Amino acid sequence: MGAPEKLGLILTGGGARVAYQVGVLKAIAEFFPQCTRNPFPVICGTSSGSLNAAALAVHSPSLHRGVRYLLEVWTQSHANLVYRTDFVGVLKKSMQWILGLILSSIGINKLKKIALLDNTPMAGLLKAVLPYEKIQKNIDAGNLHALSITALAYGSGCSVTFYQGAKSVVPWTRAHRVGIPTRIAAEHLLASSAIPLIFPAVFIDHEYFGDGSMRQVAPISAALHLGATRLLIIGFGQGQTRQLSPADIVSYPSLAQIFGHVMDSIFLDGMAVDLERLQRVNRTIEMLAEDSRQKINMRHIDVLVIEPSQSIEEIAQRHVMSLPWTIRFLLRGMGVMRRSGANLASYLLFEKSFCCEMIELGYQDALKKRQEIYAFINQRDEASQGCSQ
């Protein structure tokens, strides 16, 4: 008899955009009774998606409780809970940024943690909001098989997946990526969420780590190493492409527009490429006879992807003025306040109005796929859809 089916949930990164994931999860919770426990034995989080992943893992005995917790966090979100928005804090980081560039240009690198924004509030929040010790208790109780948080090791350049799971999960080493068992804590979430240049790197053990979406060439791989046999991915794709105006076409791109595309390449491209690779492997496996499949020890991996049906850039444009005035002033010179710069703003818009609209979009998108999502989750052989004691 083969190993039981394990449904994996992959929550990608994207700064404030990950509020969309909470809307999708809200809809999924409504598809099942209040007593339903976590339907995702394997949960993988990257970048700001790591907070959502960790919260679900902590509350895995109750899907509804975990989703309610996330709704409480994201519907009350403000930028000053994530990074300093006061005048002194913004000015200090700006001066450090400029001084750091000057010193680096002449070969002096004495300033540490140079970044555009000070994410000290997020560090405190992550330490206070979740009882991380419950992760292991939930694993021992069978409510969770494994949780992973991915970050980039700046020194080695490896994509490191920190995981906490059942004893059957073993570490792995692949080209430029490794899986390391550990006790997931706030510093892993903070490191995974450290957007390059914007937030400072985080020191863990013997190395500095940054945003997990960087160099994550195989974002699906971790879930498979952790034992997932099917995957639900809540990502971001490109959404609907907005119509360009003549001014957009003839104008030289602003720094915000360029940086926005850089951010998209970090957060979106890796997953798109890995999905294409998985689909090619699936098609190849389908053409093989059953005995040939057994010999190569490969199996078809069912995947369901949920992505925004609307342009996140356009949504961000409607809410960019809700950013604190200090942040608007800091980013205005980069062109963030222009329509073409809203893409960059969407990663930093940890404001209630933007987050609530993203939650609603995720909720509506999931409702439109209700039957497909419900059938996909209910394919599982395990009895975890029942009520926990």
Coordinates of C-alpha atoms in Angstrom, one line a residue:
M1 CA 0.0 0.0 0.0
G2 CA 1.4 3.4 -1.0
A3 CA 2.0 6.4 1.2
P4 CA -1.2 8.4 1.9
E5 CA -1.9 11.5 -0.2
K6 CA -0.6 14.8 1.2
L7 CA -2.0 18.0 -0.1
G8 CA 0.6 20.8 -0.1
L9 CA -0.1 24.5 0.1
I10 CA 2.4 26.9 -1.4
L11 CA 2.1 30.6 -0.4
T12 CA 4.4 32.7 -2.5
G13 CA 5.8 36.1 -1.6
G14 CA 4.9 39.6 -2.7
G15 CA 5.0 42.1 0.2
A16 CA 1.6 43.5 1.0
R17 CA 0.2 41.6 -2.0
V18 CA 0.0 38.4 0.1
A19 CA -3.2 39.8 1.7
Y20 CA -4.8 38.2 -1.4
Q21 CA -3.9 34.8 0.0
V22 CA -6.0 35.5 3.1
G23 CA -9.0 36.2 0.9
V24 CA -8.6 32.9 -0.9
L25 CA -8.2 31.0 2.4
K26 CA -11.3 32.8 3.8
A27 CA -13.3 31.4 0.9
I28 CA -11.8 27.9 1.3
A29 CA -12.7 27.9 5.0
E30 CA -16.3 28.6 4.1
F31 CA -16.4 25.6 1.9
F32 CA -16.0 23.3 5.0
P33 CA -17.6 23.0 8.4
Q34 CA -16.4 25.0 11.4
C35 CA -14.9 21.9 13.0
T36 CA -12.6 21.2 10.0
R37 CA -8.9 20.9 10.7
N38 CA -6.2 22.1 8.5
P39 CA -6.6 20.3 5.1
F40 CA -2.9 21.0 4.1
P41 CA -0.5 18.6 5.8
V42 CA 2.4 20.4 4.0
I43 CA 2.6 24.2 4.1
C44 CA 5.3 26.1 2.4
G45 CA 5.8 29.9 2.8
T46 CA 8.2 32.3 1.1
S47 CA 8.8 36.0 1.8
S48 CA 5.8 37.7 3.3
G49 CA 3.8 34.5 2.5
S50 CA 5.7 32.9 5.3
L51 CA 3.6 34.8 7.9
N52 CA 0.4 33.3 6.4
A53 CA 2.1 29.8 6.3
A54 CA 3.3 30.0 9.9
A55 CA -0.1 31.1 11.2
L56 CA -1.9 28.2 9.4
A57 CA 0.7 25.8 10.9
V58 CA 0.2 27.2 14.4
H59 CA -3.6 26.9 14.1
S60 CA -3.7 23.7 12.1
P61 CA -6.1 21.9 14.4
S62 CA -8.7 24.4 13.2
L63 CA -8.8 25.8 9.6
H64 CA -11.4 28.4 10.6
R65 CA -9.4 29.6 13.6
G66 CA -6.3 30.1 11.5
V67 CA -8.1 32.0 8.8
R68 CA -9.8 34.2 11.5
Y69 CA -6.4 35.0 12.9
L70 CA -5.1 36.0 9.5
L71 CA -8.1 38.2 8.8
E72 CA -7.6 40.0 12.1
V73 CA -4.0 40.7 11.3
W74 CA -4.4 41.8 7.7
T75 CA -7.7 43.8 8.0
Q76 CA -6.0 45.9 10.7
S77 CA -2.8 46.3 8.8
H78 CA -0.8 49.6 8.8
A79 CA 2.6 50.3 7.3
N80 CA 3.9 51.4 10.7
L81 CA 3.4 47.9 12.0
V82 CA 5.8 46.6 9.4
Y83 CA 8.4 49.4 9.0
R84 CA 9.1 52.8 10.6
T85 CA 7.2 55.6 9.0
D86 CA 7.9 58.4 11.5
F87 CA 10.0 61.3 10.2
V88 CA 13.1 60.5 12.3
G89 CA 13.1 56.8 11.4
V90 CA 12.7 57.5 7.7
L91 CA 15.3 60.2 7.7
K92 CA 17.8 58.1 9.6
K93 CA 17.5 55.2 7.1
S94 CA 17.7 57.5 4.2
M95 CA 20.9 59.1 5.5
Q96 CA 22.4 55.7 6.2
W97 CA 21.5 54.6 2.7
I98 CA 23.2 57.6 1.1
L99 CA 26.3 57.4 3.4
G100 CA 26.5 53.6 2.8
L101 CA 26.7 54.1 -1.0
I102 CA 29.4 56.8 -0.6
L103 CA 31.5 54.7 1.7
S104 CA 31.1 51.6 -0.4
S105 CA 32.2 53.5 -3.5
I106 CA 35.6 54.2 -1.8
G107 CA 36.0 50.7 -0.4
I108 CA 34.7 51.3 3.2
N109 CA 31.9 49.0 4.4
K110 CA 31.5 49.8 8.1
L111 CA 27.8 50.5 8.2
K112 CA 25.7 47.4 8.9
K113 CA 22.1 46.7 7.9
I114 CA 21.9 49.3 5.2
A115 CA 18.4 49.3 3.8
L116 CA 15.8 51.8 2.6
L117 CA 13.4 51.1 5.4
D118 CA 13.7 50.1 9.0
N119 CA 11.6 47.0 9.6
T120 CA 12.1 46.9 13.4
P121 CA 8.3 47.0 14.0
M122 CA 7.9 43.8 11.9
A123 CA 10.6 42.1 13.9
G124 CA 8.8 42.8 17.1
L125 CA 5.4 41.9 15.6
L126 CA 6.6 38.5 14.3
K127 CA 8.0 37.6 17.7
A128 CA 4.9 38.6 19.6
V129 CA 2.0 37.4 17.4
L130 CA 2.6 33.7 17.0
P131 CA 3.2 30.9 19.6
Y132 CA 5.8 29.0 17.5
E133 CA 6.0 26.2 20.0
K134 CA 2.6 25.0 18.8
I135 CA 4.1 24.0 15.4
Q136 CA 5.8 20.9 16.9
K137 CA 2.8 20.0 19.0
N138 CA 0.6 20.0 15.9
I139 CA 3.2 17.9 14.0
D140 CA 3.2 15.4 16.9
A141 CA -0.6 15.4 17.1
G142 CA -0.8 14.6 13.3
N143 CA -2.5 17.9 12.4
L144 CA 0.5 18.9 10.4
H145 CA 3.2 17.0 8.5
A146 CA 5.6 19.8 7.7
L147 CA 6.1 23.6 7.5
S148 CA 8.8 25.2 5.5
I149 CA 10.1 28.8 5.3
T150 CA 12.6 29.7 2.5
A151 CA 15.2 32.4 2.5
L152 CA 18.3 33.3 0.5
A153 CA 21.8 32.9 2.1
Y154 CA 23.7 35.9 1.0
G155 CA 27.1 34.3 1.7
S156 CA 26.7 31.0 -0.2
G157 CA 24.1 32.2 -2.6
C158 CA 22.0 29.1 -1.8
S159 CA 18.2 29.1 -1.5
V160 CA 17.8 27.6 2.0
T161 CA 14.5 26.0 3.0
F162 CA 14.2 25.8 6.8
Y163 CA 11.7 23.2 7.7
Q164 CA 10.0 21.6 10.7
G165 CA 8.3 18.3 10.1
A166 CA 7.7 14.7 10.9
K167 CA 10.6 12.4 11.4
S168 CA 10.1 10.9 8.0
V169 CA 11.2 14.1 6.3
V170 CA 14.9 14.1 5.5
P171 CA 17.2 17.0 4.6
W172 CA 18.1 17.5 0.9
T173 CA 20.8 19.1 -1.1
R174 CA 20.4 20.2 -4.8
A175 CA 22.1 22.7 -7.0
H176 CA 22.0 26.0 -5.2
R177 CA 19.3 24.9 -2.8
V178 CA 19.2 22.9 0.4
G179 CA 16.6 21.8 3.0
I180 CA 17.6 22.2 6.7
P181 CA 15.6 20.9 9.6
T182 CA 15.1 23.5 12.4
R183 CA 12.6 24.9 14.9
I184 CA 10.8 27.6 12.9
A185 CA 10.9 30.9 14.8
A186 CA 10.3 34.6 14.1
E187 CA 13.8 35.2 12.7
H188 CA 13.1 32.7 9.9
L189 CA 10.0 34.6 8.8
L190 CA 11.8 38.0 9.1
A191 CA 14.7 36.7 7.0
S192 CA 12.4 35.3 4.3
S193 CA 10.5 38.6 4.2
A194 CA 13.6 40.8 3.9
I195 CA 13.0 42.3 0.5
P196 CA 16.4 43.1 -1.1
L197 CA 17.6 46.7 -0.7
I198 CA 14.3 47.7 1.1
F199 CA 14.7 45.6 4.3
P200 CA 17.9 44.6 6.0
A201 CA 19.3 41.1 5.9
V202 CA 18.9 38.9 9.0
F203 CA 21.6 36.9 10.7
I204 CA 20.8 33.3 11.5
D205 CA 23.3 30.9 12.9
H206 CA 26.4 31.9 10.9
E207 CA 25.1 33.6 7.8
Y208 CA 23.0 36.6 6.7
F209 CA 19.7 35.8 4.9
G210 CA 17.4 37.8 2.7
D211 CA 14.1 37.4 0.9
G212 CA 13.3 33.8 0.0
S213 CA 12.0 34.6 -3.5
M214 CA 15.5 35.6 -4.6
R215 CA 17.2 32.7 -6.6
Q216 CA 14.3 30.4 -5.8
V217 CA 14.6 28.6 -9.1
A218 CA 12.4 25.7 -8.0
P219 CA 9.8 27.0 -5.6
I220 CA 7.7 23.9 -6.0
S221 CA 10.5 21.5 -5.0
A222 CA 10.4 22.1 -1.2
A223 CA 6.8 20.9 -1.0
L224 CA 7.6 17.7 -2.9
H225 CA 10.7 17.1 -0.6
L226 CA 8.4 17.5 2.4
G227 CA 6.1 14.8 1.1
A228 CA 3.3 16.6 -0.8
T229 CA 1.7 14.6 -3.6
R230 CA -0.6 17.3 -4.8
L231 CA -0.2 21.1 -4.7
L232 CA -2.5 24.1 -4.2
I233 CA -0.5 27.3 -5.1
I234 CA -1.8 30.7 -4.2
G235 CA 0.4 33.0 -6.3
F236 CA 0.3 36.3 -8.1
G237 CA 1.2 35.9 -11.8
Q238 CA 0.8 39.0 -13.8
G239 CA -3.0 39.5 -13.4
Q240 CA -4.7 41.3 -16.2
T241 CA -2.4 43.5 -18.2
R242 CA -3.5 47.1 -18.1
Q243 CA -3.9 49.2 -21.2
L244 CA -1.0 51.4 -21.9
S245 CA -1.5 55.1 -22.6
P246 CA 0.6 56.9 -25.3
A247 CA 2.4 58.7 -22.4
D248 CA 3.4 55.3 -20.9
I249 CA 4.9 54.2 -24.2
V250 CA 7.0 57.3 -25.1
S251 CA 8.1 58.3 -21.6
Y252 CA 11.4 57.1 -20.2
P253 CA 10.7 54.5 -17.4
S254 CA 11.0 55.9 -13.9
L255 CA 13.1 54.2 -11.2
A256 CA 9.9 52.9 -9.6
Q257 CA 8.8 51.4 -12.9
I258 CA 12.2 49.7 -13.4
F259 CA 12.4 48.6 -9.8
G260 CA 8.8 47.3 -10.0
H261 CA 9.8 45.0 -12.9
V262 CA 12.8 43.8 -11.0
M263 CA 10.6 42.9 -8.1
D264 CA 8.2 41.1 -10.4
S265 CA 11.2 39.0 -11.7
I266 CA 12.1 38.1 -8.2
F267 CA 8.6 37.2 -6.9
L268 CA 6.9 35.9 -10.1
D269 CA 9.3 34.5 -12.6
G270 CA 10.6 31.5 -10.6
M271 CA 7.2 30.1 -10.0
A272 CA 6.1 30.5 -13.6
V273 CA 9.2 28.7 -14.9
D274 CA 8.9 25.9 -12.3
L275 CA 5.2 25.4 -13.2
E276 CA 6.1 25.0 -16.8
R277 CA 8.8 22.5 -15.9
L278 CA 6.3 20.5 -13.8
Q279 CA 3.7 20.5 -16.5
R280 CA 6.3 19.2 -19.0
V281 CA 7.3 16.4 -16.6
N282 CA 3.6 15.5 -16.1
R283 CA 3.0 15.3 -19.8
T284 CA 6.0 13.0 -20.2
I285 CA 4.9 10.8 -17.3
E286 CA 1.4 10.5 -18.9
M287 CA 3.0 9.0 -22.0
L288 CA 4.8 6.3 -20.1
A289 CA 3.5 2.9 -19.4
E290 CA 2.8 2.1 -15.7
D291 CA 5.8 -0.2 -15.3
S292 CA 8.1 2.4 -16.8
R293 CA 6.8 5.0 -14.3
Q294 CA 7.6 2.6 -11.4
K295 CA 11.1 2.1 -12.7
I296 CA 12.0 5.8 -12.9
N297 CA 10.2 6.5 -9.5
M298 CA 8.2 9.5 -10.8
R299 CA 4.6 10.3 -10.4
H300 CA 2.2 12.8 -11.8
I301 CA 1.7 15.8 -9.6
D302 CA -1.7 17.5 -9.7
V303 CA -1.5 21.3 -9.3
L304 CA -4.2 23.9 -8.8
V305 CA -3.1 27.5 -9.1
I306 CA -5.1 30.5 -7.9
E307 CA -4.0 33.9 -9.0
P308 CA -5.5 37.5 -9.0
S309 CA -8.0 38.1 -11.8
Q310 CA -7.4 41.8 -11.7
S311 CA -4.3 44.0 -12.2
I312 CA -2.6 44.5 -8.8
E313 CA -0.9 47.6 -10.2
E314 CA -4.3 49.3 -10.8
I315 CA -5.5 48.3 -7.4
A316 CA -2.3 49.8 -5.8
Q317 CA -2.8 53.0 -7.8
R318 CA -6.1 53.6 -6.1
H319 CA -4.6 53.2 -2.7
V320 CA -1.1 54.7 -3.0
M321 CA -2.1 57.9 -1.2
S322 CA -2.9 55.9 1.9
L323 CA 0.8 55.4 2.4
P324 CA 2.2 57.6 5.2
W325 CA 3.4 61.0 4.0
T326 CA 7.0 60.3 4.9
I327 CA 7.0 57.2 2.7
R328 CA 5.3 59.0 -0.2
F329 CA 7.9 61.8 0.1
L330 CA 10.7 59.3 0.2
L331 CA 9.5 57.4 -2.9
R332 CA 8.1 60.3 -4.9
G333 CA 11.5 61.0 -6.5
M334 CA 11.5 57.4 -7.8
G335 CA 8.2 57.9 -9.5
V336 CA 6.1 55.7 -7.2
M337 CA 3.3 58.3 -7.2
R338 CA 2.9 58.0 -11.0
R339 CA 0.6 55.4 -12.5
S340 CA 3.6 53.5 -13.9
G341 CA 5.2 53.3 -10.4
A342 CA 2.3 51.8 -8.6
N343 CA 3.6 48.3 -9.2
L344 CA 6.5 49.0 -6.8
A345 CA 4.1 50.6 -4.3
S346 CA 2.0 47.4 -4.2
Y347 CA 4.8 45.6 -2.4
L348 CA 4.9 48.3 0.4
L349 CA 1.2 49.1 0.7
F350 CA 0.7 47.5 4.1
E351 CA -2.3 49.7 4.6
K352 CA -5.8 48.6 5.6
S353 CA -7.5 49.9 2.5
F354 CA -5.2 48.1 0.1
C355 CA -5.1 44.9 2.1
C356 CA -8.8 44.7 2.4
E357 CA -9.3 45.1 -1.3
M358 CA -6.8 42.4 -2.0
I359 CA -8.5 40.1 0.5
E360 CA -11.9 40.7 -1.2
L361 CA -10.3 40.0 -4.6
G362 CA -8.9 36.7 -3.3
Y363 CA -12.2 35.8 -1.7
Q364 CA -14.2 36.5 -4.9
D365 CA -11.6 34.7 -7.1
A366 CA -11.8 31.6 -4.9
L367 CA -15.6 31.7 -4.9
K368 CA -15.6 31.6 -8.7
K369 CA -13.6 28.4 -8.5
R370 CA -15.5 26.9 -5.6
Q371 CA -16.4 23.6 -7.2
E372 CA -12.9 23.2 -8.6
I373 CA -11.1 24.0 -5.3
Y374 CA -13.5 21.9 -3.2
A375 CA -13.1 18.9 -5.5
F376 CA -9.3 19.3 -5.5
I377 CA -9.0 19.4 -1.7
N378 CA -11.4 16.5 -1.3
Q379 CA -9.4 14.1 -3.5
R380 CA -7.3 13.4 -0.4
D381 CA -7.4 9.9 1.1
E382 CA -6.7 11.1 4.6
A383 CA -9.5 11.8 7.0
S384 CA -8.3 15.2 8.0
Q385 CA -11.4 16.8 6.6
G386 CA -13.3 15.6 9.7
C387 CA -13.7 17.4 13.0
S388 CA -10.8 17.4 15.4
Q389 CA -11.3 16.3 18.9

